[in-house]
Amino acid sequence: MTTLSQTIPESYGSDFLHTIDQLLRDVPGVLQRIRDARDLATLARAMIVTIVAGAGIFGASMGAYRGGLQVLYAGLKLPLALLLTTAVCAPSLTALNAALGRQACIRRDLSLLLASLARTSLVLAAQAPMVLLAVRMGVSYHAIILLVVACCAAGAVVGLSLLLRGLRTSDAGPVLAVALALLTVFGFVGSQMSWTLRPFVLRPRTPEPTFVRSLEGSFFEAVVTSSMSARGVYWRSSAPLPGEEDVR
Amino acid sequence: MRTRETNWRAAYLLAAVGGPAALGAALGVPFGVRAILTESVLLPGLVLGLTLMMAPALYIGMSLAGAAPPAMQVGASVGRALRASGLVMAGLAPAMAFLLATTLSHAFVYVLGLLAVGGAVAAGLRALWVDLVSGPARRLRAIPVFGLWCVVSLGLGAHLFIHMIGA
């Protein structure tokens, strides 16, 4: 099968733009490049820039709900959340591959993760106008949250498909076990990383946007609290504003 | 000059001991520096001690069921299983350290700790099963023995692990 890298002449743009174009239109070529460990440094740089730009655009669109400084804050924090999560989880993928008898190479595994997230970021960037439209139409805070979750889910599905293809083509060992374990770790770490770097959309009643809120427990404790609130069990009379003491 | 075999053994030992040490240190993060140091010693001790205690029982049981390879091979398989679980623990240590450094709930430490160690042990048990048992007839005889052995080992390990955290 002829890949894009074989049909595009060498005079086509820079390596950087070629890599991003390849990510969109020639996934087999990207995976082959990762498998061959060919110029992974350039690939990784291009993927990181793509994540910063793509996720930054989507983050900025989330921050546009509040406007002002929140646009800048959210535009910086979303790529940061993705990249820090990748940095923390990449050793897990290599360790899982090594433990389950698959080929394990931290450079290739990191490149695969970055490529998956870069593809996700491109999808997020493509969906940013939808969020902006919803903001301009005056859609409510909770509806914006649901829209953002749906956009992130769509981006995640696209990125996940690249990850699974990469795992399948890199080695014949157990793919499902590695994928499920990695997704579990990524889910836990990504949720907590996003929680630590919140807020992104910013509640309307928050007086002033801050870059991050103080550490008030974990994402999972918040899920437990919300599920109890949904059943009508409350520990306090109202949710604390940033800076307020959490009295239970 | 070190032989290739010596290098392999050193790598196996590093994974089998270093992985639990790294994960143990991560589990101690919410409890302070002393706990980081203590648990980086206790978790490898727990893993290796439990392995030394339970490995002979596995060999005896598999032998009685007619499914055991020679004793040296069983020992080598146990070593590879320890390496596999140690590698997973080492890989999960950064994620655990981050999660536990950013939570205020100590209950979370038990839940995450059990998940991480449980996942690593599962990888080790899988490696042990694949290494030890070959052929459908042997596999059939080995399933009840190996299954019971796993249940007892995991039960003992979980009990000791819960008492170890925050010690």
Tab-separated table of C-alpha atoms in Angstrom:
chain	number	residue	atom	x	y	z
A	1	MET	CA	0.000	0.000	0.000
A	2	THR	CA	1.361	3.402	-0.960
A	3	THR	CA	1.429	5.851	1.917
A	4	LEU	CA	1.319	9.606	1.735
A	5	SER	CA	4.998	9.807	2.591
A	6	GLN	CA	5.763	7.925	-0.614
A	7	THR	CA	3.599	10.085	-2.893
A	8	ILE	CA	4.328	13.569	-1.539
A	9	PRO	CA	7.436	15.071	-3.145
A	10	GLU	CA	10.221	16.223	-0.842
A	11	SER	CA	9.627	19.855	-1.812
A	12	TYR	CA	6.289	19.837	0.083
A	13	GLY	CA	6.537	22.410	2.895
A	14	SER	CA	8.589	21.787	5.977
A	15	ASP	CA	8.892	18.489	7.867
A	16	PHE	CA	6.753	20.053	10.553
A	17	LEU	CA	3.715	20.839	8.380
A	18	HIS	CA	4.156	17.560	6.531
A	19	THR	CA	3.942	15.687	9.839
A	20	ILE	CA	0.702	17.395	10.814
A	21	ASP	CA	-0.780	16.799	7.374
A	22	GLN	CA	0.276	13.173	7.597
A	23	LEU	CA	-1.446	12.895	10.967
A	24	LEU	CA	-4.748	13.955	9.393
A	25	ARG	CA	-4.574	12.156	6.069
A	26	ASP	CA	-2.123	9.300	6.414
A	27	VAL	CA	-2.419	7.548	9.774
A	28	PRO	CA	-0.752	4.328	8.454
A	29	GLY	CA	2.244	6.445	7.445
A	30	VAL	CA	2.498	7.973	10.921
A	31	LEU	CA	2.237	4.569	12.589
A	32	GLN	CA	4.868	3.135	10.219
A	33	ARG	CA	7.155	6.014	11.105
A	34	ILE	CA	6.689	5.340	14.818
A	35	ARG	CA	7.200	1.606	14.309
A	36	ASP	CA	10.444	2.256	12.388
A	37	ALA	CA	11.525	4.835	15.035
A	38	ARG	CA	12.230	7.196	12.130
A	39	ASP	CA	12.959	10.822	13.132
A	40	LEU	CA	10.836	10.572	16.275
A	41	ALA	CA	12.231	13.834	17.681
A	42	THR	CA	10.727	15.846	14.801
A	43	LEU	CA	7.486	13.904	15.128
A	44	ALA	CA	7.294	14.545	18.868
A	45	ARG	CA	7.976	18.277	18.442
A	46	ALA	CA	5.283	18.569	15.776
A	47	MET	CA	2.795	16.664	17.946
A	48	ILE	CA	3.489	18.825	20.989
A	49	VAL	CA	3.003	22.016	18.979
A	50	THR	CA	-0.227	20.570	17.547
A	51	ILE	CA	-1.509	19.749	21.044
A	52	VAL	CA	-0.627	23.226	22.332
A	53	ALA	CA	-2.297	24.916	19.360
A	54	GLY	CA	-5.343	22.657	18.975
A	55	ALA	CA	-6.172	22.214	22.641
A	56	GLY	CA	-5.285	25.850	23.250
A	57	ILE	CA	-7.871	26.976	20.704
A	58	PHE	CA	-10.544	24.772	22.256
A	59	GLY	CA	-9.551	25.888	25.761
A	60	ALA	CA	-9.837	29.506	24.694
A	61	SER	CA	-13.312	28.835	23.302
A	62	MET	CA	-14.320	27.381	26.696
A	63	GLY	CA	-12.910	30.434	28.448
A	64	ALA	CA	-14.906	32.671	26.106
A	65	TYR	CA	-18.004	31.812	28.156
A	66	ARG	CA	-16.635	34.094	30.872
A	67	GLY	CA	-14.410	36.158	28.626
A	68	GLY	CA	-11.500	38.389	29.541
A	69	LEU	CA	-8.581	36.691	31.300
A	70	GLN	CA	-10.397	33.342	31.411
A	71	VAL	CA	-9.860	32.976	27.640
A	72	LEU	CA	-6.093	33.117	28.183
A	73	TYR	CA	-6.156	30.940	31.315
A	74	ALA	CA	-8.231	28.156	29.753
A	75	GLY	CA	-6.226	28.357	26.519
A	76	LEU	CA	-3.052	27.699	28.510
A	77	LYS	CA	-4.431	25.133	30.952
A	78	LEU	CA	-6.056	22.645	28.577
A	79	PRO	CA	-2.835	21.847	26.649
A	80	LEU	CA	-0.987	21.789	29.957
A	81	ALA	CA	-3.439	19.234	31.338
A	82	LEU	CA	-3.008	17.003	28.270
A	83	LEU	CA	0.792	17.221	28.176
A	84	LEU	CA	1.296	16.716	31.915
A	85	THR	CA	-1.055	13.725	31.858
A	86	THR	CA	0.937	12.242	28.971
A	87	ALA	CA	4.221	12.780	30.817
A	88	VAL	CA	2.892	10.995	33.901
A	89	CYS	CA	1.235	8.121	31.996
A	90	ALA	CA	3.847	7.372	29.307
A	91	PRO	CA	6.016	5.235	31.660
A	92	SER	CA	2.909	3.139	32.410
A	93	LEU	CA	2.512	2.219	28.724
A	94	THR	CA	6.151	1.159	28.396
A	95	ALA	CA	5.982	-0.796	31.653
A	96	LEU	CA	2.769	-2.548	30.576
A	97	ASN	CA	4.276	-3.451	27.193
A	98	ALA	CA	7.395	-4.845	28.863
A	99	ALA	CA	5.423	-6.772	31.496
A	100	LEU	CA	3.089	-8.356	28.934
A	101	GLY	CA	5.895	-9.448	26.616
A	102	ARG	CA	5.303	-6.800	23.934
A	103	GLN	CA	7.944	-4.565	22.371
A	104	ALA	CA	8.680	-1.791	24.861
A	105	CYS	CA	10.459	1.418	23.888
A	106	ILE	CA	9.736	4.638	25.780
A	107	ARG	CA	10.456	6.791	22.690
A	108	ARG	CA	8.035	4.915	20.462
A	109	ASP	CA	5.398	4.649	23.175
A	110	LEU	CA	5.607	8.364	23.947
A	111	SER	CA	5.419	9.193	20.223
A	112	LEU	CA	2.287	7.043	19.880
A	113	LEU	CA	0.636	8.777	22.847
A	114	LEU	CA	1.556	12.216	21.525
A	115	ALA	CA	0.265	11.356	18.050
A	116	SER	CA	-3.053	10.171	19.519
A	117	LEU	CA	-3.434	13.318	21.592
A	118	ALA	CA	-2.417	15.531	18.687
A	119	ARG	CA	-5.165	14.008	16.550
A	120	THR	CA	-7.593	14.560	19.450
A	121	SER	CA	-6.454	18.193	19.687
A	122	LEU	CA	-7.062	18.745	15.981
A	123	VAL	CA	-10.624	17.446	16.387
A	124	LEU	CA	-11.101	19.711	19.403
A	125	ALA	CA	-9.854	22.700	17.443
A	126	ALA	CA	-12.314	21.860	14.671
A	127	GLN	CA	-15.155	21.851	17.214
A	128	ALA	CA	-14.158	25.131	18.882
A	129	PRO	CA	-16.493	27.173	16.616
A	130	MET	CA	-19.453	25.164	17.919
A	131	VAL	CA	-18.627	26.166	21.486
A	132	LEU	CA	-18.166	29.790	20.411
A	133	LEU	CA	-21.544	29.731	18.669
A	134	ALA	CA	-23.197	28.358	21.805
A	135	VAL	CA	-21.523	31.089	23.890
A	136	ARG	CA	-22.645	33.805	21.463
A	137	MET	CA	-26.214	32.462	21.531
A	138	GLY	CA	-26.290	32.799	25.326
A	139	VAL	CA	-26.608	29.098	26.084
A	140	SER	CA	-26.710	28.330	29.829
A	141	TYR	CA	-23.656	27.291	31.872
A	142	HIS	CA	-24.742	23.665	32.309
A	143	ALA	CA	-25.602	23.304	28.617
A	144	ILE	CA	-22.137	24.649	27.728
A	145	ILE	CA	-20.610	22.062	30.061
A	146	LEU	CA	-22.530	19.266	28.344
A	147	LEU	CA	-21.472	20.562	24.919
A	148	VAL	CA	-17.829	20.685	26.013
A	149	VAL	CA	-18.039	17.125	27.354
A	150	ALA	CA	-19.557	15.938	24.066
A	151	CYS	CA	-16.822	17.672	22.047
A	152	CYS	CA	-14.104	16.159	24.241
A	153	ALA	CA	-15.717	12.726	23.915
A	154	ALA	CA	-15.714	13.017	20.118
A	155	GLY	CA	-12.052	14.051	20.148
A	156	ALA	CA	-11.207	11.222	22.521
A	157	VAL	CA	-12.822	8.610	20.248
A	158	VAL	CA	-10.736	9.779	17.286
A	159	GLY	CA	-7.525	9.810	19.319
A	160	LEU	CA	-8.308	6.441	20.865
A	161	SER	CA	-8.779	4.836	17.443
A	162	LEU	CA	-5.265	5.923	16.459
A	163	LEU	CA	-3.869	4.614	19.746
A	164	LEU	CA	-5.534	1.213	19.294
A	165	ARG	CA	-4.329	0.951	15.695
A	166	GLY	CA	-0.828	1.816	16.843
A	167	LEU	CA	-0.869	-0.797	19.587
A	168	ARG	CA	-2.218	-3.462	17.205
A	169	THR	CA	0.298	-2.824	14.446
A	170	SER	CA	3.348	-2.426	16.696
A	171	ASP	CA	3.279	-5.928	18.160
A	172	ALA	CA	1.245	-9.126	18.132
A	173	GLY	CA	1.035	-9.306	21.946
A	174	PRO	CA	-2.110	-8.682	24.057
A	175	VAL	CA	-3.504	-5.355	22.856
A	176	LEU	CA	-6.780	-5.222	24.785
A	177	ALA	CA	-5.149	-5.672	28.203
A	178	VAL	CA	-2.603	-2.939	27.503
A	179	ALA	CA	-5.226	-0.584	26.076
A	180	LEU	CA	-7.667	-1.077	28.963
A	181	ALA	CA	-4.974	-0.671	31.599
A	182	LEU	CA	-3.570	2.441	29.918
A	183	LEU	CA	-7.032	3.972	29.548
A	184	THR	CA	-7.706	3.339	33.228
A	185	VAL	CA	-4.476	5.055	34.262
A	186	PHE	CA	-5.022	7.865	31.756
A	187	GLY	CA	-8.597	8.304	32.964
A	188	PHE	CA	-7.616	8.564	36.609
A	189	VAL	CA	-4.647	10.852	36.033
A	190	GLY	CA	-6.361	12.987	33.383
A	191	SER	CA	-9.448	13.502	35.571
A	192	GLN	CA	-7.367	14.516	38.557
A	193	MET	CA	-5.075	16.707	36.432
A	194	SER	CA	-8.086	18.558	34.987
A	195	TRP	CA	-9.522	18.890	38.480
A	196	THR	CA	-6.262	20.297	39.790
A	197	LEU	CA	-6.034	22.850	36.964
A	198	ARG	CA	-9.720	23.887	37.064
A	199	PRO	CA	-11.651	26.055	36.290
A	200	PHE	CA	-11.935	26.045	32.502
A	201	VAL	CA	-15.448	27.314	31.790
A	202	LEU	CA	-15.931	29.189	35.095
A	203	ARG	CA	-19.240	29.403	36.934
A	204	PRO	CA	-21.155	32.676	36.405
A	205	ARG	CA	-21.267	33.488	40.131
A	206	THR	CA	-17.459	33.335	40.515
A	207	PRO	CA	-16.398	36.945	41.159
A	208	GLU	CA	-12.899	36.934	39.656
A	209	PRO	CA	-11.191	34.407	37.360
A	210	THR	CA	-8.152	32.735	38.904
A	211	PHE	CA	-5.559	30.609	37.099
A	212	VAL	CA	-6.192	27.631	39.397
A	213	ARG	CA	-8.355	27.089	42.467
A	214	SER	CA	-7.012	25.819	45.730
A	215	LEU	CA	-6.803	22.069	46.153
A	216	GLU	CA	-10.194	21.033	47.572
A	217	GLY	CA	-10.012	17.267	47.514
A	218	SER	CA	-9.895	15.163	44.401
A	219	PHE	CA	-12.027	14.689	41.316
A	220	PHE	CA	-13.326	11.404	42.695
A	221	GLU	CA	-14.347	12.967	46.005
A	222	ALA	CA	-16.215	15.585	43.984
A	223	VAL	CA	-18.013	12.811	42.089
A	224	VAL	CA	-19.030	11.215	45.393
A	225	THR	CA	-20.254	14.593	46.708
A	226	SER	CA	-22.199	15.297	43.511
A	227	SER	CA	-23.838	11.879	43.526
A	228	MET	CA	-24.934	12.424	47.119
A	229	SER	CA	-26.206	15.906	46.237
A	230	ALA	CA	-28.180	14.379	43.381
A	231	ARG	CA	-29.884	12.149	45.984
A	232	GLY	CA	-30.641	15.190	48.128
A	233	VAL	CA	-27.919	14.582	50.706
A	234	TYR	CA	-26.032	17.803	51.346
A	235	TRP	CA	-23.088	18.471	53.646
A	236	ARG	CA	-23.307	22.279	53.432
A	237	SER	CA	-25.871	24.977	52.693
A	238	SER	CA	-24.162	26.193	49.490
A	239	ALA	CA	-21.080	25.461	47.404
A	240	PRO	CA	-18.095	27.537	48.517
A	241	LEU	CA	-16.768	30.227	46.221
A	242	PRO	CA	-13.035	30.259	45.475
A	243	GLY	CA	-11.244	31.402	48.592
A	244	GLU	CA	-14.169	30.635	50.902
A	245	GLU	CA	-13.644	28.105	53.671
A	246	ASP	CA	-15.264	24.740	52.947
A	247	VAL	CA	-17.328	24.134	56.114
A	248	ARG	CA	-18.930	20.704	56.398
B	1	MET	CA	33.599	-8.711	32.559
B	2	ARG	CA	29.975	-9.285	33.381
B	3	THR	CA	28.297	-12.026	31.431
B	4	ARG	CA	25.017	-11.532	29.636
B	5	GLU	CA	23.348	-13.829	32.145
B	6	THR	CA	24.608	-11.712	35.042
B	7	ASN	CA	23.252	-8.595	33.364
B	8	TRP	CA	19.853	-10.230	32.874
B	9	ARG	CA	19.727	-11.331	36.484
B	10	ALA	CA	20.645	-7.834	37.645
B	11	ALA	CA	17.891	-6.353	35.454
B	12	TYR	CA	15.350	-8.843	36.800
B	13	LEU	CA	16.354	-8.061	40.384
B	14	LEU	CA	16.154	-4.335	39.727
B	15	ALA	CA	12.636	-4.662	38.335
B	16	ALA	CA	11.460	-7.074	41.052
B	17	VAL	CA	12.735	-4.873	43.898
B	18	GLY	CA	12.910	-1.404	42.351
B	19	GLY	CA	9.347	-1.425	41.027
B	20	PRO	CA	7.694	-2.145	44.390
B	21	ALA	CA	10.090	0.285	46.085
B	22	ALA	CA	9.039	3.071	43.687
B	23	LEU	CA	5.340	2.311	44.107
B	24	GLY	CA	5.734	2.022	47.872
B	25	ALA	CA	7.384	5.452	47.969
B	26	ALA	CA	4.480	6.879	45.946
B	27	LEU	CA	1.956	5.372	48.378
B	28	GLY	CA	3.760	7.069	51.256
B	29	VAL	CA	3.434	10.542	49.710
B	30	PRO	CA	0.235	11.550	51.594
B	31	PHE	CA	1.744	10.527	54.932
B	32	GLY	CA	5.060	12.362	54.853
B	33	VAL	CA	8.757	11.705	54.280
B	34	ARG	CA	9.056	9.008	56.931
B	35	ALA	CA	6.207	7.048	55.345
B	36	ILE	CA	7.782	7.428	51.886
B	37	LEU	CA	10.974	5.808	53.130
B	38	THR	CA	9.191	3.170	55.222
B	39	GLU	CA	6.835	2.027	52.523
B	40	SER	CA	9.530	1.980	49.859
B	41	VAL	CA	11.067	-0.800	51.969
B	42	LEU	CA	7.866	-2.468	53.190
B	43	LEU	CA	6.216	-3.036	49.789
B	44	PRO	CA	9.188	-4.890	48.222
B	45	GLY	CA	9.496	-6.811	51.465
B	46	LEU	CA	5.827	-7.750	51.300
B	47	VAL	CA	6.018	-8.833	47.646
B	48	LEU	CA	9.214	-10.862	48.030
B	49	GLY	CA	8.243	-12.327	51.403
B	50	LEU	CA	4.851	-13.452	50.149
B	51	THR	CA	6.455	-14.928	47.022
B	52	LEU	CA	8.971	-16.912	49.078
B	53	MET	CA	6.174	-18.175	51.291
B	54	MET	CA	3.756	-19.129	48.527
B	55	ALA	CA	6.030	-20.364	45.709
B	56	PRO	CA	6.754	-23.771	47.321
B	57	ALA	CA	3.027	-24.304	47.833
B	58	LEU	CA	2.461	-23.649	44.127
B	59	TYR	CA	5.148	-26.114	43.083
B	60	ILE	CA	3.815	-28.801	45.412
B	61	GLY	CA	0.217	-28.323	44.321
B	62	MET	CA	1.060	-28.268	40.608
B	63	SER	CA	3.239	-31.372	41.034
B	64	LEU	CA	0.419	-33.274	42.750
B	65	ALA	CA	-1.877	-32.282	39.904
B	66	GLY	CA	0.684	-33.556	37.396
B	67	ALA	CA	1.077	-30.135	35.818
B	68	ALA	CA	4.388	-28.861	37.208
B	69	PRO	CA	7.584	-28.466	35.183
B	70	PRO	CA	10.959	-29.082	36.962
B	71	ALA	CA	11.611	-27.089	40.146
B	72	MET	CA	14.314	-24.901	38.561
B	73	GLN	CA	11.931	-23.901	35.796
B	74	VAL	CA	9.271	-23.014	38.350
B	75	GLY	CA	11.807	-20.832	40.132
B	76	ALA	CA	12.763	-19.111	36.890
B	77	SER	CA	9.104	-18.551	36.025
B	78	VAL	CA	8.474	-17.018	39.439
B	79	GLY	CA	11.429	-14.692	38.824
B	80	ARG	CA	9.984	-13.605	35.471
B	81	ALA	CA	6.596	-13.031	37.094
B	82	LEU	CA	8.214	-10.842	39.763
B	83	ARG	CA	9.934	-8.891	36.987
B	84	ALA	CA	6.644	-8.377	35.146
B	85	SER	CA	4.785	-7.147	38.224
B	86	GLY	CA	7.772	-5.012	39.260
B	87	LEU	CA	7.820	-3.337	35.842
B	88	VAL	CA	4.128	-2.481	36.070
B	89	MET	CA	4.617	-1.086	39.581
B	90	ALA	CA	7.512	1.051	38.371
B	91	GLY	CA	5.395	2.311	35.472
B	92	LEU	CA	2.464	3.179	37.709
B	93	ALA	CA	4.567	4.912	40.388
B	94	PRO	CA	4.584	8.401	38.741
B	95	ALA	CA	0.820	8.305	38.192
B	96	MET	CA	0.210	7.175	41.766
B	97	ALA	CA	2.518	9.824	43.196
B	98	PHE	CA	0.646	12.543	41.313
B	99	LEU	CA	-2.808	11.229	42.273
B	100	LEU	CA	-1.939	10.831	45.940
B	101	ALA	CA	-0.123	14.173	46.152
B	102	THR	CA	-3.255	15.969	44.919
B	103	THR	CA	-5.855	14.294	47.135
B	104	LEU	CA	-6.873	15.103	50.693
B	105	SER	CA	-8.553	11.778	51.409
B	106	HIS	CA	-6.559	8.958	52.983
B	107	ALA	CA	-9.281	6.495	52.007
B	108	PHE	CA	-8.290	7.206	48.428
B	109	VAL	CA	-4.794	5.881	49.190
B	110	TYR	CA	-6.197	2.446	50.056
B	111	VAL	CA	-8.416	2.309	46.976
B	112	LEU	CA	-5.747	3.471	44.525
B	113	GLY	CA	-3.063	1.433	46.211
B	114	LEU	CA	-5.103	-1.752	45.956
B	115	LEU	CA	-5.915	-1.007	42.301
B	116	ALA	CA	-2.281	-0.339	41.371
B	117	VAL	CA	-0.782	-3.258	43.264
B	118	GLY	CA	-3.652	-5.506	42.158
B	119	GLY	CA	-3.064	-4.617	38.516
B	120	ALA	CA	0.668	-5.234	38.834
B	121	VAL	CA	0.104	-8.559	40.580
B	122	ALA	CA	-2.362	-9.554	37.832
B	123	ALA	CA	0.340	-8.905	35.229
B	124	GLY	CA	2.744	-11.043	37.242
B	125	LEU	CA	0.247	-13.870	37.637
B	126	ARG	CA	-0.478	-13.808	33.919
B	127	ALA	CA	3.257	-14.054	33.157
B	128	LEU	CA	3.560	-16.932	35.627
B	129	TRP	CA	0.627	-18.833	34.114
B	130	VAL	CA	1.851	-18.380	30.532
B	131	ASP	CA	5.364	-19.449	31.513
B	132	LEU	CA	4.456	-22.441	33.681
B	133	VAL	CA	1.624	-24.108	31.863
B	134	SER	CA	1.824	-25.292	28.281
B	135	GLY	CA	-0.436	-27.712	26.464
B	136	PRO	CA	-4.212	-28.101	26.851
B	137	ALA	CA	-4.083	-31.239	29.051
B	138	ARG	CA	-1.655	-29.700	31.517
B	139	ARG	CA	-3.652	-26.463	31.464
B	140	LEU	CA	-6.834	-28.308	32.446
B	141	ARG	CA	-5.138	-29.978	35.423
B	142	ALA	CA	-3.443	-26.751	36.476
B	143	ILE	CA	-6.489	-24.457	36.507
B	144	PRO	CA	-8.004	-25.510	39.890
B	145	VAL	CA	-4.611	-25.591	41.640
B	146	PHE	CA	-3.399	-22.319	40.183
B	147	GLY	CA	-6.791	-20.710	40.796
B	148	LEU	CA	-6.882	-21.679	44.465
B	149	TRP	CA	-3.281	-20.657	44.907
B	150	CYS	CA	-4.031	-17.213	43.400
B	151	VAL	CA	-7.040	-16.693	45.670
B	152	VAL	CA	-5.074	-17.522	48.841
B	153	SER	CA	-2.044	-15.458	47.777
B	154	LEU	CA	-4.145	-12.448	46.824
B	155	GLY	CA	-6.173	-12.658	50.020
B	156	LEU	CA	-3.059	-12.797	52.193
B	157	GLY	CA	-1.398	-10.072	50.161
B	158	ALA	CA	-4.392	-7.728	50.323
B	159	HIS	CA	-4.704	-8.219	54.092
B	160	LEU	CA	-1.022	-7.483	54.694
B	161	PHE	CA	-1.049	-4.568	52.239
B	162	ILE	CA	-3.972	-2.793	53.939
B	163	HIS	CA	-2.217	-3.041	57.294
B	164	MET	CA	1.023	-1.831	55.728
B	165	ILE	CA	-0.290	1.481	54.358
B	166	GLY	CA	0.339	4.413	56.660
B	167	ALA	CA	2.319	2.227	59.053
